[in-house]
mmCIF file with all atom_site columns, C-alpha atoms in Angstrom:
data_model
loop_
_atom_site.group_PDB
_atom_site.id
_atom_site.type_symbol
_atom_site.label_atom_id
_atom_site.label_alt_id
_atom_site.label_comp_id
_atom_site.label_asym_id
_atom_site.label_entity_id
_atom_site.label_seq_id
_atom_site.pdbx_PDB_ins_code
_atom_site.Cartn_x
_atom_site.Cartn_y
_atom_site.Cartn_z
_atom_site.occupancy
_atom_site.B_iso_or_equiv
_atom_site.pdbx_formal_charge
_atom_site.auth_seq_id
_atom_site.auth_comp_id
_atom_site.auth_asym_id
_atom_site.auth_atom_id
_atom_site.pdbx_PDB_model_num
ATOM 1   C CA . GLU A 1 1   ? 3.388  24.447  -49.564 1.00 0.00 ? 1   GLU A CA 1
ATOM 2   C CA . PRO A 1 2   ? 7.074  25.292  -50.035 1.00 0.00 ? 2   PRO A CA 1
ATOM 3   C CA . GLU A 1 3   ? 9.007  22.960  -52.292 1.00 0.00 ? 3   GLU A CA 1
ATOM 4   C CA . VAL A 1 4   ? 12.453 22.313  -53.675 1.00 0.00 ? 4   VAL A CA 1
ATOM 5   C CA . THR A 1 5   ? 12.745 23.104  -57.368 1.00 0.00 ? 5   THR A CA 1
ATOM 6   C CA . GLN A 1 6   ? 15.312 21.877  -59.861 1.00 0.00 ? 6   GLN A CA 1
ATOM 7   C CA . THR A 1 7   ? 16.300 22.955  -63.356 1.00 0.00 ? 7   THR A CA 1
ATOM 8   C CA . PRO A 1 8   ? 16.508 21.709  -65.970 1.00 0.00 ? 8   PRO A CA 1
ATOM 9   C CA . SER A 1 9   ? 14.150 18.756  -65.710 1.00 0.00 ? 9   SER A CA 1
ATOM 10  C CA . HIS A 1 10  ? 16.068 16.973  -68.460 1.00 0.00 ? 10  HIS A CA 1
ATOM 11  C CA . GLN A 1 11  ? 19.563 17.512  -69.809 1.00 0.00 ? 11  GLN A CA 1
ATOM 12  C CA . VAL A 1 12  ? 21.310 15.749  -72.668 1.00 0.00 ? 12  VAL A CA 1
ATOM 13  C CA . THR A 1 13  ? 25.037 16.288  -73.063 1.00 0.00 ? 13  THR A CA 1
ATOM 14  C CA . GLN A 1 14  ? 28.006 14.850  -74.867 1.00 0.00 ? 14  GLN A CA 1
ATOM 15  C CA . MET A 1 15  ? 30.644 12.881  -72.997 1.00 0.00 ? 15  MET A CA 1
ATOM 16  C CA . GLY A 1 16  ? 33.382 15.193  -71.767 1.00 0.00 ? 16  GLY A CA 1
ATOM 17  C CA . GLN A 1 17  ? 31.172 18.244  -71.528 1.00 0.00 ? 17  GLN A CA 1
ATOM 18  C CA . GLU A 1 18  ? 30.551 20.171  -68.309 1.00 0.00 ? 18  GLU A CA 1
ATOM 19  C CA . VAL A 1 19  ? 27.055 20.330  -66.876 1.00 0.00 ? 19  VAL A CA 1
ATOM 20  C CA . ILE A 1 20  ? 25.583 22.405  -64.092 1.00 0.00 ? 20  ILE A CA 1
ATOM 21  C CA . LEU A 1 21  ? 22.458 21.216  -62.356 1.00 0.00 ? 21  LEU A CA 1
ATOM 22  C CA . ARG A 1 22  ? 20.527 23.822  -60.442 1.00 0.00 ? 22  ARG A CA 1
ATOM 23  C CA . CYS A 1 23  ? 18.412 23.628  -57.338 1.00 0.00 ? 23  CYS A CA 1
ATOM 24  C CA . VAL A 1 24  ? 16.431 26.159  -55.364 1.00 0.00 ? 24  VAL A CA 1
ATOM 25  C CA . PRO A 1 25  ? 16.038 24.808  -51.818 1.00 0.00 ? 25  PRO A CA 1
ATOM 26  C CA . ILE A 1 26  ? 13.181 25.694  -49.511 1.00 0.00 ? 26  ILE A CA 1
ATOM 27  C CA . SER A 1 27  ? 13.821 29.255  -48.390 1.00 0.00 ? 27  SER A CA 1
ATOM 28  C CA . ASN A 1 28  ? 14.436 28.792  -44.650 1.00 0.00 ? 28  ASN A CA 1
ATOM 29  C CA . HIS A 1 29  ? 16.440 25.590  -45.046 1.00 0.00 ? 29  HIS A CA 1
ATOM 30  C CA . LEU A 1 30  ? 20.137 25.597  -44.258 1.00 0.00 ? 30  LEU A CA 1
ATOM 31  C CA . TYR A 1 31  ? 21.223 22.064  -45.173 1.00 0.00 ? 31  TYR A CA 1
ATOM 32  C CA . PHE A 1 32  ? 21.465 20.986  -48.774 1.00 0.00 ? 32  PHE A CA 1
ATOM 33  C CA . TYR A 1 33  ? 22.090 17.625  -50.390 1.00 0.00 ? 33  TYR A CA 1
ATOM 34  C CA . TRP A 1 34  ? 22.602 15.994  -53.742 1.00 0.00 ? 34  TRP A CA 1
ATOM 35  C CA . TYR A 1 35  ? 21.653 12.399  -54.448 1.00 0.00 ? 35  TYR A CA 1
ATOM 36  C CA . ARG A 1 36  ? 21.659 10.463  -57.676 1.00 0.00 ? 36  ARG A CA 1
ATOM 37  C CA . GLN A 1 37  ? 19.761 7.432   -58.930 1.00 0.00 ? 37  GLN A CA 1
ATOM 38  C CA . ILE A 1 38  ? 20.962 5.508   -61.954 1.00 0.00 ? 38  ILE A CA 1
ATOM 39  C CA . LEU A 1 39  ? 18.007 4.009   -63.810 1.00 0.00 ? 39  LEU A CA 1
ATOM 40  C CA . GLY A 1 40  ? 16.773 0.921   -62.004 1.00 0.00 ? 40  GLY A CA 1
ATOM 41  C CA . GLN A 1 41  ? 19.299 1.342   -59.201 1.00 0.00 ? 41  GLN A CA 1
ATOM 42  C CA . LYS A 1 42  ? 19.192 2.644   -55.663 1.00 0.00 ? 42  LYS A CA 1
ATOM 43  C CA . VAL A 1 43  ? 19.292 6.248   -54.582 1.00 0.00 ? 43  VAL A CA 1
ATOM 44  C CA . GLU A 1 44  ? 22.869 7.168   -53.656 1.00 0.00 ? 44  GLU A CA 1
ATOM 45  C CA . PHE A 1 45  ? 24.102 10.055  -51.548 1.00 0.00 ? 45  PHE A CA 1
ATOM 46  C CA . LEU A 1 46  ? 26.621 12.369  -53.191 1.00 0.00 ? 46  LEU A CA 1
ATOM 47  C CA . VAL A 1 47  ? 27.209 15.339  -50.918 1.00 0.00 ? 47  VAL A CA 1
ATOM 48  C CA . SER A 1 48  ? 25.789 17.490  -48.151 1.00 0.00 ? 48  SER A CA 1
ATOM 49  C CA . PHE A 1 49  ? 26.432 21.210  -47.739 1.00 0.00 ? 49  PHE A CA 1
ATOM 50  C CA . TYR A 1 50  ? 26.027 23.553  -44.822 1.00 0.00 ? 50  TYR A CA 1
ATOM 51  C CA . ASN A 1 51  ? 27.285 27.024  -44.014 1.00 0.00 ? 51  ASN A CA 1
ATOM 52  C CA . ASN A 1 52  ? 28.934 27.348  -47.426 1.00 0.00 ? 52  ASN A CA 1
ATOM 53  C CA . GLU A 1 53  ? 31.004 24.235  -47.177 1.00 0.00 ? 53  GLU A CA 1
ATOM 54  C CA . ILE A 1 54  ? 30.761 20.524  -47.769 1.00 0.00 ? 54  ILE A CA 1
ATOM 55  C CA . SER A 1 55  ? 29.850 18.684  -44.580 1.00 0.00 ? 55  SER A CA 1
ATOM 56  C CA . GLU A 1 56  ? 29.882 15.127  -45.948 1.00 0.00 ? 56  GLU A CA 1
ATOM 57  C CA . LYS A 1 57  ? 30.579 13.491  -49.267 1.00 0.00 ? 57  LYS A CA 1
ATOM 58  C CA . SER A 1 58  ? 30.514 9.956   -50.621 1.00 0.00 ? 58  SER A CA 1
ATOM 59  C CA . GLU A 1 59  ? 33.096 8.052   -52.618 1.00 0.00 ? 59  GLU A CA 1
ATOM 60  C CA . ILE A 1 60  ? 31.113 8.879   -55.746 1.00 0.00 ? 60  ILE A CA 1
ATOM 61  C CA . PHE A 1 61  ? 31.731 12.596  -55.222 1.00 0.00 ? 61  PHE A CA 1
ATOM 62  C CA . ASP A 1 62  ? 35.212 12.734  -56.716 1.00 0.00 ? 62  ASP A CA 1
ATOM 63  C CA . ASP A 1 63  ? 37.159 15.598  -58.259 1.00 0.00 ? 63  ASP A CA 1
ATOM 64  C CA . GLN A 1 64  ? 34.816 15.669  -61.242 1.00 0.00 ? 64  GLN A CA 1
ATOM 65  C CA . PHE A 1 65  ? 32.049 16.989  -59.009 1.00 0.00 ? 65  PHE A CA 1
ATOM 66  C CA . SER A 1 66  ? 31.687 20.294  -57.214 1.00 0.00 ? 66  SER A CA 1
ATOM 67  C CA . VAL A 1 67  ? 28.921 22.127  -55.431 1.00 0.00 ? 67  VAL A CA 1
ATOM 68  C CA . GLU A 1 68  ? 28.313 25.781  -54.908 1.00 0.00 ? 68  GLU A CA 1
ATOM 69  C CA . ARG A 1 69  ? 25.806 28.167  -53.427 1.00 0.00 ? 69  ARG A CA 1
ATOM 70  C CA . PRO A 1 70  ? 26.444 31.103  -55.738 1.00 0.00 ? 70  PRO A CA 1
ATOM 71  C CA . ASP A 1 71  ? 23.769 33.330  -54.240 1.00 0.00 ? 71  ASP A CA 1
ATOM 72  C CA . GLY A 1 72  ? 21.147 33.286  -51.497 1.00 0.00 ? 72  GLY A CA 1
ATOM 73  C CA . SER A 1 73  ? 18.778 30.968  -53.309 1.00 0.00 ? 73  SER A CA 1
ATOM 74  C CA . ASN A 1 74  ? 20.539 28.583  -55.692 1.00 0.00 ? 74  ASN A CA 1
ATOM 75  C CA . PHE A 1 75  ? 22.511 25.433  -54.951 1.00 0.00 ? 75  PHE A CA 1
ATOM 76  C CA . THR A 1 76  ? 24.361 23.912  -57.880 1.00 0.00 ? 76  THR A CA 1
ATOM 77  C CA . LEU A 1 77  ? 26.064 20.641  -58.759 1.00 0.00 ? 77  LEU A CA 1
ATOM 78  C CA . LYS A 1 78  ? 28.727 20.827  -61.438 1.00 0.00 ? 78  LYS A CA 1
ATOM 79  C CA . ILE A 1 79  ? 30.104 17.809  -63.247 1.00 0.00 ? 79  ILE A CA 1
ATOM 80  C CA . ARG A 1 80  ? 33.288 18.929  -64.959 1.00 0.00 ? 80  ARG A CA 1
ATOM 81  C CA . SER A 1 81  ? 33.784 16.314  -67.646 1.00 0.00 ? 81  SER A CA 1
ATOM 82  C CA . THR A 1 82  ? 30.807 14.027  -67.950 1.00 0.00 ? 82  THR A CA 1
ATOM 83  C CA . LYS A 1 83  ? 31.113 10.293  -68.497 1.00 0.00 ? 83  LYS A CA 1
ATOM 84  C CA . LEU A 1 84  ? 28.559 7.847   -69.816 1.00 0.00 ? 84  LEU A CA 1
ATOM 85  C CA . GLU A 1 85  ? 28.135 6.434   -66.308 1.00 0.00 ? 85  GLU A CA 1
ATOM 86  C CA . ASP A 1 86  ? 27.060 9.852   -64.997 1.00 0.00 ? 86  ASP A CA 1
ATOM 87  C CA . SER A 1 87  ? 23.714 9.311   -66.736 1.00 0.00 ? 87  SER A CA 1
ATOM 88  C CA . ALA A 1 88  ? 21.217 9.295   -63.895 1.00 0.00 ? 88  ALA A CA 1
ATOM 89  C CA . MET A 1 89  ? 18.480 11.197  -62.132 1.00 0.00 ? 89  MET A CA 1
ATOM 90  C CA . TYR A 1 90  ? 19.987 13.783  -59.819 1.00 0.00 ? 90  TYR A CA 1
ATOM 91  C CA . PHE A 1 91  ? 17.933 14.824  -56.816 1.00 0.00 ? 91  PHE A CA 1
ATOM 92  C CA . CYS A 1 92  ? 18.527 17.884  -54.712 1.00 0.00 ? 92  CYS A CA 1
ATOM 93  C CA . ALA A 1 93  ? 17.166 17.939  -51.175 1.00 0.00 ? 93  ALA A CA 1
ATOM 94  C CA . SER A 1 94  ? 17.099 20.487  -48.400 1.00 0.00 ? 94  SER A CA 1
ATOM 95  C CA . SER A 1 95  ? 16.310 20.487  -44.702 1.00 0.00 ? 95  SER A CA 1
ATOM 96  C CA . ASP A 1 96  ? 16.034 22.968  -41.854 1.00 0.00 ? 96  ASP A CA 1
ATOM 97  C CA . VAL A 1 97  ? 17.978 20.725  -39.474 1.00 0.00 ? 97  VAL A CA 1
ATOM 98  C CA . PRO A 1 98  ? 20.392 17.846  -40.182 1.00 0.00 ? 98  PRO A CA 1
ATOM 99  C CA . ALA A 1 99  ? 17.857 15.033  -40.035 1.00 0.00 ? 99  ALA A CA 1
ATOM 100 C CA . VAL A 1 100 ? 16.560 12.502  -42.522 1.00 0.00 ? 100 VAL A CA 1
ATOM 101 C CA . GLU A 1 101 ? 12.983 13.215  -41.523 1.00 0.00 ? 101 GLU A CA 1
ATOM 102 C CA . THR A 1 102 ? 13.155 16.854  -42.563 1.00 0.00 ? 102 THR A CA 1
ATOM 103 C CA . GLN A 1 103 ? 14.820 16.340  -45.948 1.00 0.00 ? 103 GLN A CA 1
ATOM 104 C CA . TYR A 1 104 ? 12.568 17.374  -48.799 1.00 0.00 ? 104 TYR A CA 1
ATOM 105 C CA . PHE A 1 105 ? 13.503 16.160  -52.260 1.00 0.00 ? 105 PHE A CA 1
ATOM 106 C CA . GLY A 1 106 ? 13.207 18.151  -55.436 1.00 0.00 ? 106 GLY A CA 1
ATOM 107 C CA . PRO A 1 107 ? 11.673 16.620  -58.567 1.00 0.00 ? 107 PRO A CA 1
ATOM 108 C CA . GLY A 1 108 ? 15.053 15.727  -60.034 1.00 0.00 ? 108 GLY A CA 1
ATOM 109 C CA . THR A 1 109 ? 17.057 16.402  -63.177 1.00 0.00 ? 109 THR A CA 1
ATOM 110 C CA . ARG A 1 110 ? 17.408 13.531  -65.598 1.00 0.00 ? 110 ARG A CA 1
ATOM 111 C CA . LEU A 1 111 ? 20.885 13.676  -67.098 1.00 0.00 ? 111 LEU A CA 1
ATOM 112 C CA . LEU A 1 112 ? 21.729 11.692  -70.193 1.00 0.00 ? 112 LEU A CA 1
ATOM 113 C CA . VAL A 1 113 ? 25.348 11.570  -71.318 1.00 0.00 ? 113 VAL A CA 1
ATOM 114 C CA . LEU A 1 114 ? 25.879 10.429  -74.908 1.00 0.00 ? 114 LEU A CA 1
ATOM 115 C CA . GLN B 2 1   ? 29.621 -1.046  -45.521 1.00 0.00 ? 1   GLN B CA 1
ATOM 116 C CA . LYS B 2 2   ? 25.924 -0.820  -44.875 1.00 0.00 ? 2   LYS B CA 1
ATOM 117 C CA . GLU B 2 3   ? 23.799 -3.019  -47.130 1.00 0.00 ? 3   GLU B CA 1
ATOM 118 C CA . VAL B 2 4   ? 20.065 -2.788  -47.443 1.00 0.00 ? 4   VAL B CA 1
ATOM 119 C CA . GLU B 2 5   ? 18.362 -5.659  -49.210 1.00 0.00 ? 5   GLU B CA 1
ATOM 120 C CA . GLN B 2 6   ? 14.905 -5.653  -50.723 1.00 0.00 ? 6   GLN B CA 1
ATOM 121 C CA . ASN B 2 7   ? 13.152 -7.985  -53.095 1.00 0.00 ? 7   ASN B CA 1
ATOM 122 C CA . SER B 2 8   ? 12.756 -5.993  -56.307 1.00 0.00 ? 8   SER B CA 1
ATOM 123 C CA . GLY B 2 9   ? 9.330  -7.513  -56.998 1.00 0.00 ? 9   GLY B CA 1
ATOM 124 C CA . PRO B 2 10  ? 6.965  -6.706  -58.441 1.00 0.00 ? 10  PRO B CA 1
ATOM 125 C CA . LEU B 2 11  ? 4.650  -7.540  -55.591 1.00 0.00 ? 11  LEU B CA 1
ATOM 126 C CA . SER B 2 12  ? 1.135  -7.701  -56.961 1.00 0.00 ? 12  SER B CA 1
ATOM 127 C CA . VAL B 2 13  ? -1.862 -7.468  -54.635 1.00 0.00 ? 13  VAL B CA 1
ATOM 128 C CA . PRO B 2 14  ? -5.562 -6.931  -55.244 1.00 0.00 ? 14  PRO B CA 1
ATOM 129 C CA . GLU B 2 15  ? -7.243 -3.720  -54.208 1.00 0.00 ? 15  GLU B CA 1
ATOM 130 C CA . GLY B 2 16  ? -8.256 -3.822  -50.559 1.00 0.00 ? 16  GLY B CA 1
ATOM 131 C CA . ALA B 2 17  ? -5.634 -6.394  -49.569 1.00 0.00 ? 17  ALA B CA 1
ATOM 132 C CA . ILE B 2 18  ? -2.688 -5.981  -47.221 1.00 0.00 ? 18  ILE B CA 1
ATOM 133 C CA . ALA B 2 19  ? 0.640  -5.422  -48.962 1.00 0.00 ? 19  ALA B CA 1
ATOM 134 C CA . SER B 2 20  ? 3.695  -6.573  -47.029 1.00 0.00 ? 20  SER B CA 1
ATOM 135 C CA . LEU B 2 21  ? 7.078  -5.164  -47.996 1.00 0.00 ? 21  LEU B CA 1
ATOM 136 C CA . ASN B 2 22  ? 10.257 -6.446  -46.425 1.00 0.00 ? 22  ASN B CA 1
ATOM 137 C CA . CYS B 2 23  ? 13.789 -5.227  -45.942 1.00 0.00 ? 23  CYS B CA 1
ATOM 138 C CA . THR B 2 24  ? 16.876 -6.724  -44.325 1.00 0.00 ? 24  THR B CA 1
ATOM 139 C CA . TYR B 2 25  ? 20.080 -4.982  -43.450 1.00 0.00 ? 25  TYR B CA 1
ATOM 140 C CA . SER B 2 26  ? 23.604 -6.022  -42.656 1.00 0.00 ? 26  SER B CA 1
ATOM 141 C CA . ASP B 2 27  ? 24.951 -3.399  -40.257 1.00 0.00 ? 27  ASP B CA 1
ATOM 142 C CA . ARG B 2 28  ? 24.023 -4.143  -36.655 1.00 0.00 ? 28  ARG B CA 1
ATOM 143 C CA . VAL B 2 29  ? 24.711 -0.574  -35.552 1.00 0.00 ? 29  VAL B CA 1
ATOM 144 C CA . SER B 2 30  ? 21.962 0.756   -37.795 1.00 0.00 ? 30  SER B CA 1
ATOM 145 C CA . GLN B 2 31  ? 19.629 2.794   -35.639 1.00 0.00 ? 31  GLN B CA 1
ATOM 146 C CA . SER B 2 32  ? 17.006 4.587   -37.665 1.00 0.00 ? 32  SER B CA 1
ATOM 147 C CA . PHE B 2 33  ? 14.885 3.161   -40.434 1.00 0.00 ? 33  PHE B CA 1
ATOM 148 C CA . PHE B 2 34  ? 12.765 4.790   -43.066 1.00 0.00 ? 34  PHE B CA 1
ATOM 149 C CA . TRP B 2 35  ? 10.305 3.878   -45.773 1.00 0.00 ? 35  TRP B CA 1
ATOM 150 C CA . TYR B 2 36  ? 9.947  6.017   -48.878 1.00 0.00 ? 36  TYR B CA 1
ATOM 151 C CA . ARG B 2 37  ? 7.459  5.810   -51.699 1.00 0.00 ? 37  ARG B CA 1
ATOM 152 C CA . GLN B 2 38  ? 8.718  6.615   -55.188 1.00 0.00 ? 38  GLN B CA 1
ATOM 153 C CA . TYR B 2 39  ? 6.412  6.875   -58.152 1.00 0.00 ? 39  TYR B CA 1
ATOM 154 C CA . SER B 2 40  ? 7.962  6.201   -61.536 1.00 0.00 ? 40  SER B CA 1
ATOM 155 C CA . GLY B 2 41  ? 10.100 9.132   -62.644 1.00 0.00 ? 41  GLY B CA 1
ATOM 156 C CA . LYS B 2 42  ? 9.495  11.033  -59.417 1.00 0.00 ? 42  LYS B CA 1
ATOM 157 C CA . SER B 2 43  ? 11.492 11.768  -56.298 1.00 0.00 ? 43  SER B CA 1
ATOM 158 C CA . PRO B 2 44  ? 11.342 9.690   -53.100 1.00 0.00 ? 44  PRO B CA 1
ATOM 159 C CA . GLU B 2 45  ? 8.752  10.724  -50.525 1.00 0.00 ? 45  GLU B CA 1
ATOM 160 C CA . LEU B 2 46  ? 9.213  9.785   -46.876 1.00 0.00 ? 46  LEU B CA 1
ATOM 161 C CA . ILE B 2 47  ? 6.175  7.944   -45.535 1.00 0.00 ? 47  ILE B CA 1
ATOM 162 C CA . MET B 2 48  ? 7.356  6.278   -42.312 1.00 0.00 ? 48  MET B CA 1
ATOM 163 C CA . SER B 2 49  ? 10.224 6.277   -39.875 1.00 0.00 ? 49  SER B CA 1
ATOM 164 C CA . ILE B 2 50  ? 10.868 3.819   -37.057 1.00 0.00 ? 50  ILE B CA 1
ATOM 165 C CA . TYR B 2 51  ? 13.592 3.760   -34.443 1.00 0.00 ? 51  TYR B CA 1
ATOM 166 C CA . SER B 2 52  ? 12.757 1.096   -31.854 1.00 0.00 ? 52  SER B CA 1
ATOM 167 C CA . ASN B 2 53  ? 11.684 -2.534  -31.992 1.00 0.00 ? 53  ASN B CA 1
ATOM 168 C CA . GLY B 2 54  ? 8.017  -3.189  -32.519 1.00 0.00 ? 54  GLY B CA 1
ATOM 169 C CA . ASP B 2 55  ? 5.276  -1.687  -34.603 1.00 0.00 ? 55  ASP B CA 1
ATOM 170 C CA . LYS B 2 56  ? 4.521  1.893   -35.545 1.00 0.00 ? 56  LYS B CA 1
ATOM 171 C CA . GLU B 2 57  ? 1.238  2.743   -37.176 1.00 0.00 ? 57  GLU B CA 1
ATOM 172 C CA . ASP B 2 58  ? 0.318  5.781   -39.253 1.00 0.00 ? 58  ASP B CA 1
ATOM 173 C CA . GLY B 2 59  ? -3.019 5.578   -41.010 1.00 0.00 ? 59  GLY B CA 1
ATOM 174 C CA . ARG B 2 60  ? -2.993 2.617   -43.386 1.00 0.00 ? 60  ARG B CA 1
ATOM 175 C CA . PHE B 2 61  ? 0.745  2.136   -42.931 1.00 0.00 ? 61  PHE B CA 1
ATOM 176 C CA . THR B 2 62  ? 2.463  0.056   -40.254 1.00 0.00 ? 62  THR B CA 1
ATOM 177 C CA . ALA B 2 63  ? 6.223  -0.197  -39.964 1.00 0.00 ? 63  ALA B CA 1
ATOM 178 C CA . GLN B 2 64  ? 7.680  -3.133  -38.052 1.00 0.00 ? 64  GLN B CA 1
ATOM 179 C CA . LEU B 2 65  ? 11.236 -3.330  -36.765 1.00 0.00 ? 65  LEU B CA 1
ATOM 180 C CA . ASN B 2 66  ? 13.147 -6.295  -35.384 1.00 0.00 ? 66  ASN B CA 1
ATOM 181 C CA . LYS B 2 67  ? 16.742 -5.323  -34.693 1.00 0.00 ? 67  LYS B CA 1
ATOM 182 C CA . ALA B 2 68  ? 17.732 -8.771  -33.472 1.00 0.00 ? 68  ALA B CA 1
ATOM 183 C CA . SER B 2 69  ? 16.756 -10.236 -36.840 1.00 0.00 ? 69  SER B CA 1
ATOM 184 C CA . GLN B 2 70  ? 17.928 -7.111  -38.711 1.00 0.00 ? 70  GLN B CA 1
ATOM 185 C CA . TYR B 2 71  ? 14.580 -6.883  -40.394 1.00 0.00 ? 71  TYR B CA 1
ATOM 186 C CA . VAL B 2 72  ? 12.179 -4.034  -41.085 1.00 0.00 ? 72  VAL B CA 1
ATOM 187 C CA . SER B 2 73  ? 8.864  -4.250  -42.882 1.00 0.00 ? 73  SER B CA 1
ATOM 188 C CA . LEU B 2 74  ? 6.055  -2.050  -44.117 1.00 0.00 ? 74  LEU B CA 1
ATOM 189 C CA . LEU B 2 75  ? 2.443  -3.139  -44.167 1.00 0.00 ? 75  LEU B CA 1
ATOM 190 C CA . ILE B 2 76  ? -0.091 -1.265  -46.248 1.00 0.00 ? 76  ILE B CA 1
ATOM 191 C CA . ARG B 2 77  ? -3.671 -2.040  -45.299 1.00 0.00 ? 77  ARG B CA 1
ATOM 192 C CA . ASP B 2 78  ? -6.607 -1.613  -47.665 1.00 0.00 ? 78  ASP B CA 1
ATOM 193 C CA . SER B 2 79  ? -4.227 -1.220  -50.612 1.00 0.00 ? 79  SER B CA 1
ATOM 194 C CA . GLN B 2 80  ? -5.371 1.152   -53.327 1.00 0.00 ? 80  GLN B CA 1
ATOM 195 C CA . PRO B 2 81  ? -4.271 1.396   -56.969 1.00 0.00 ? 81  PRO B CA 1
ATOM 196 C CA . SER B 2 82  ? -2.743 4.769   -56.047 1.00 0.00 ? 82  SER B CA 1
ATOM 197 C CA . ASP B 2 83  ? -0.351 2.884   -53.748 1.00 0.00 ? 83  ASP B CA 1
ATOM 198 C CA . SER B 2 84  ? 1.256  1.346   -56.834 1.00 0.00 ? 84  SER B CA 1
ATOM 199 C CA . ALA B 2 85  ? 4.849  2.595   -56.637 1.00 0.00 ? 85  ALA B CA 1
ATOM 200 C CA . THR B 2 86  ? 8.329  1.503   -55.638 1.00 0.00 ? 86  THR B CA 1
ATOM 201 C CA . TYR B 2 87  ? 8.911  1.413   -51.895 1.00 0.00 ? 87  TYR B CA 1
ATOM 202 C CA . LEU B 2 88  ? 12.422 2.200   -50.727 1.00 0.00 ? 88  LEU B CA 1
ATOM 203 C CA . CYS B 2 89  ? 13.819 1.050   -47.423 1.00 0.00 ? 89  CYS B CA 1
ATOM 204 C CA . ALA B 2 90  ? 16.548 3.247   -45.959 1.00 0.00 ? 90  ALA B CA 1
ATOM 205 C CA . LEU B 2 91  ? 18.564 3.443   -42.770 1.00 0.00 ? 91  LEU B CA 1
ATOM 206 C CA . THR B 2 92  ? 21.119 5.458   -40.913 1.00 0.00 ? 92  THR B CA 1
ATOM 207 C CA . SER B 2 93  ? 23.731 4.260   -38.488 1.00 0.00 ? 93  SER B CA 1
ATOM 208 C CA . SER B 2 94  ? 24.270 5.484   -34.956 1.00 0.00 ? 94  SER B CA 1
ATOM 209 C CA . GLY B 2 95  ? 26.129 8.664   -34.155 1.00 0.00 ? 95  GLY B CA 1
ATOM 210 C CA . GLY B 2 96  ? 23.580 11.130  -35.404 1.00 0.00 ? 96  GLY B CA 1
ATOM 211 C CA . SER B 2 97  ? 24.018 10.392  -39.099 1.00 0.00 ? 97  SER B CA 1
ATOM 212 C CA . TYR B 2 98  ? 21.496 12.162  -41.265 1.00 0.00 ? 98  TYR B CA 1
ATOM 213 C CA . ILE B 2 99  ? 22.516 10.559  -44.542 1.00 0.00 ? 99  ILE B CA 1
ATOM 214 C CA . PRO B 2 100 ? 20.322 7.570   -45.413 1.00 0.00 ? 100 PRO B CA 1
ATOM 215 C CA . THR B 2 101 ? 21.539 4.437   -47.142 1.00 0.00 ? 101 THR B CA 1
ATOM 216 C CA . PHE B 2 102 ? 18.860 3.199   -49.500 1.00 0.00 ? 102 PHE B CA 1
ATOM 217 C CA . GLY B 2 103 ? 17.838 -0.195  -50.751 1.00 0.00 ? 103 GLY B CA 1
ATOM 218 C CA . ARG B 2 104 ? 16.919 -0.696  -54.389 1.00 0.00 ? 104 ARG B CA 1
ATOM 219 C CA . GLY B 2 105 ? 13.239 -0.790  -53.609 1.00 0.00 ? 105 GLY B CA 1
ATOM 220 C CA . THR B 2 106 ? 10.309 -3.123  -54.095 1.00 0.00 ? 106 THR B CA 1
ATOM 221 C CA . SER B 2 107 ? 7.831  -2.444  -56.860 1.00 0.00 ? 107 SER B CA 1
ATOM 222 C CA . LEU B 2 108 ? 4.227  -2.738  -55.662 1.00 0.00 ? 108 LEU B CA 1
ATOM 223 C CA . ILE B 2 109 ? 1.318  -3.129  -58.056 1.00 0.00 ? 109 ILE B CA 1
ATOM 224 C CA . VAL B 2 110 ? -2.200 -2.871  -56.674 1.00 0.00 ? 110 VAL B CA 1
ATOM 225 C CA . HIS B 2 111 ? -4.684 -4.109  -59.243 1.00 0.00 ? 111 HIS B CA 1
ATOM 226 C CA . PRO B 2 112 ? -8.383 -3.233  -59.148 1.00 0.00 ? 112 PRO B CA 1
#
């Protein structure tokens, strides 16, 4: 069964450093998403991406964040200068059509900012 | 601002019992409702969706929606220890939104 993959599974970084979280969506999917979940908190939408551009973003997705599809398979989330409050689990998801029901989540990257 | 409220639990039920998980929401224009299961340290997994008032059954799961009361619930019949997880309620508003707003989830423990 096709699945979304994410690397790394865990990342520890120092405050102020840049991090890049990587995702490989399901191959025939065209819509890509990033969500985050701070420990013990709710899952929060960050951004959606289609046709090489951002289609929606939340208030959380400020200038510190960027997304990119650098090649035909990867979808990345970059945090330019990490803060302590960026510590969270980051989930990538992909779908073939823009619908909640068809969004498949990856296993997540746990980011810890020290 | 859409708010989705869930009791954080834990809800503890014996194996074989019915687990009842509840969710209320504040935005009356919310149209589509979803239940996810999330095991500890794992990603959310969609288990049910419901769009109209009433009940929707899928195997051991039944979702119930009451838009007038702004209430959605999930019943799990014949609960198994493997059902022990956090259950997330989520919704989208009208207008074709495909971005869910999640609640914080209810922790369910099914003890043998």
